[in-house]
């Protein structure tokens, strides 16, 4: 069962999208539980967890973008798809980490393609944390906090954006890379893995991360790393 | 081996010819071979057998009369060698399908490389045997082969491989003839230096002459490389300039087309709306209303804040519509404001064309849709296109890659779970 929050002020449009969801569900053997709201203001009062949010950009009162910001304040991860008119471009959905967009009139083709993407994202998002075996005992690290993993000497240093000092663990970068496979991490050099979701800026041969730390590409790894980063950064809406 | 060479100095010249073919082959090996190769190679072998016999007999006869040193500098020897080197391009043309200019360049460069290696051996011999009047190659056969191999390897890595990859034939032809003339002088200079060492004996002058010869050969090789490689770059630049001019012309044409379409559609919509508003007119309102809705689809105006992007997207949107492909775009126009119009036209137009070609071929007509997003991420312009596709679909992204590489960006294409995606990051 996938819980869907649909915020659409046009009842006809909402019914049409509900029908498309039903058709998709029948074809893929997936059940959707759709909660429909008419305005972003109503949505701001609901703090339930959903697996998917379909939001019209052009809502009365609070706009879809503002509503999305409000949503992100308490749910950073739910896949969010904006629904917008053909004439409305330059949607700044990326500011709220939207997964994708649908252009009205929404056809089954475009809806099914986006829903396929949502299904893949939902399957992937099971990897959200890793466990490190420290001397004091196991420690869970959320990947959304992990900026980078670097190797120096015989130690692995896990840099978290919430900690001033990195966490030191014995191990190899290859083992860390295995542990983080399936997550949005990229090897930028022989001794460093970077969290692509926490890149603030790419400046020539260096990555500036969200915590201000800088990571440098090695010459040999720059091209494959940049391709991976391109797929991640450009591909997420 | 040293004894054999002393007894028959002509064999040394035959070996010299053989060593010339190694670098020449390194230059020409990427060129296509001619048809009926076997008889050509047989003819080449026969010709070389005659040359080898002439050298062995002629040089040895000259050595028997005038002495081995004089044999090196005799007119007969020099003329035979020069004739061989002059015929070398013809030998290349006999086997490889290339232009005469390419053959001359390869032969000249190959000989220069051989001369550099040979002169290096002579120099090392003079440094290690300061009192010797003998030329090398007789007593130090094994070390001579090693020096040849080392010099050829270095030249291959530094010049030959790059030049042959760049493609011969782009070099400025006007420099080839003077280059060949200088090369002939260098050949003559080499034989005279050997003669001087043999006759006048070793010493600082002879050593200096040999150093000058080595330096001259190295410079000649570098000059040949510059002629070929820079010529290749110049040809690339010229081709790209032509392409950009064509793209500039295309996007201006597209802009005019889109403006014309917009004007006509605008007029049509107003005319229909006026008709619908007319009272008492006996008209099929339902049909006219449908026409207005259809016209709206062809209202090609797109507003992203970037006029060039608007033009490209409007045009491509119409093309996709006619092909039954839905193009959905979310674009922040200012993101691509740093691109020249021709580059933006090539980039976006090229990407949409290639992805649309794949989308059109998708078996389910309902899922023939392309999503394009253009935005700024991590300080870079990020473009993403995707469409449902079979993962054996082929994209020709070469023209797009030219723009991406020129801007110092990255392009990545992938196909996963039935979705084709192309992602581009460009530094702003």
mmCIF file of N, CA and C in Angstrom, chain B residues 13 253 321 329 356 366 410 416 420 426:
data_model
loop_
_atom_site.group_PDB
_atom_site.id
_atom_site.type_symbol
_atom_site.label_atom_id
_atom_site.label_comp_id
_atom_site.label_asym_id
_atom_site.label_seq_id
_atom_site.Cartn_x
_atom_site.Cartn_y
_atom_site.Cartn_z
ATOM 1 N N UNK B 13 74.997 -0.887 -44.427
ATOM 2 C CA UNK B 13 74.025 -0.006 -45.080
ATOM 3 C C UNK B 13 72.686 -0.697 -45.270
ATOM 4 N N UNK B 253 17.349 31.082 -38.163
ATOM 5 C CA UNK B 253 16.246 30.645 -39.026
ATOM 6 C C UNK B 253 15.094 30.103 -38.187
ATOM 7 N N UNK B 321 5.615 17.276 -31.096
ATOM 8 C CA UNK B 321 4.155 17.144 -31.186
ATOM 9 C C UNK B 321 3.764 16.451 -32.480
ATOM 10 N N UNK B 329 8.776 20.424 -20.346
ATOM 11 C CA UNK B 329 9.999 21.169 -20.019
ATOM 12 C C UNK B 329 9.801 22.008 -18.771
ATOM 13 N N UNK B 356 14.464 12.404 -28.728
ATOM 14 C CA UNK B 356 13.168 12.261 -29.410
ATOM 15 C C UNK B 356 13.192 11.102 -30.404
ATOM 16 N N UNK B 366 1.535 5.799 -25.670
ATOM 17 C CA UNK B 366 1.161 6.642 -24.524
ATOM 18 C C UNK B 366 2.376 7.062 -23.712
ATOM 19 N N UNK B 410 30.441 18.105 -18.237
ATOM 20 C CA UNK B 410 30.392 16.651 -18.195
ATOM 21 C C UNK B 410 29.049 16.192 -18.730
ATOM 22 N N UNK B 416 18.429 2.680 -17.477
ATOM 23 C CA UNK B 416 18.203 1.849 -16.308
ATOM 24 C C UNK B 416 16.714 1.601 -16.177
ATOM 25 N N UNK B 420 15.750 5.898 -20.424
ATOM 26 C CA UNK B 420 16.981 6.496 -20.928
ATOM 27 C C UNK B 420 17.130 7.861 -20.290
ATOM 28 N N UNK B 426 27.364 21.791 -16.547
ATOM 29 C CA UNK B 426 28.250 22.770 -17.169
ATOM 30 C C UNK B 426 28.654 23.801 -16.121
#
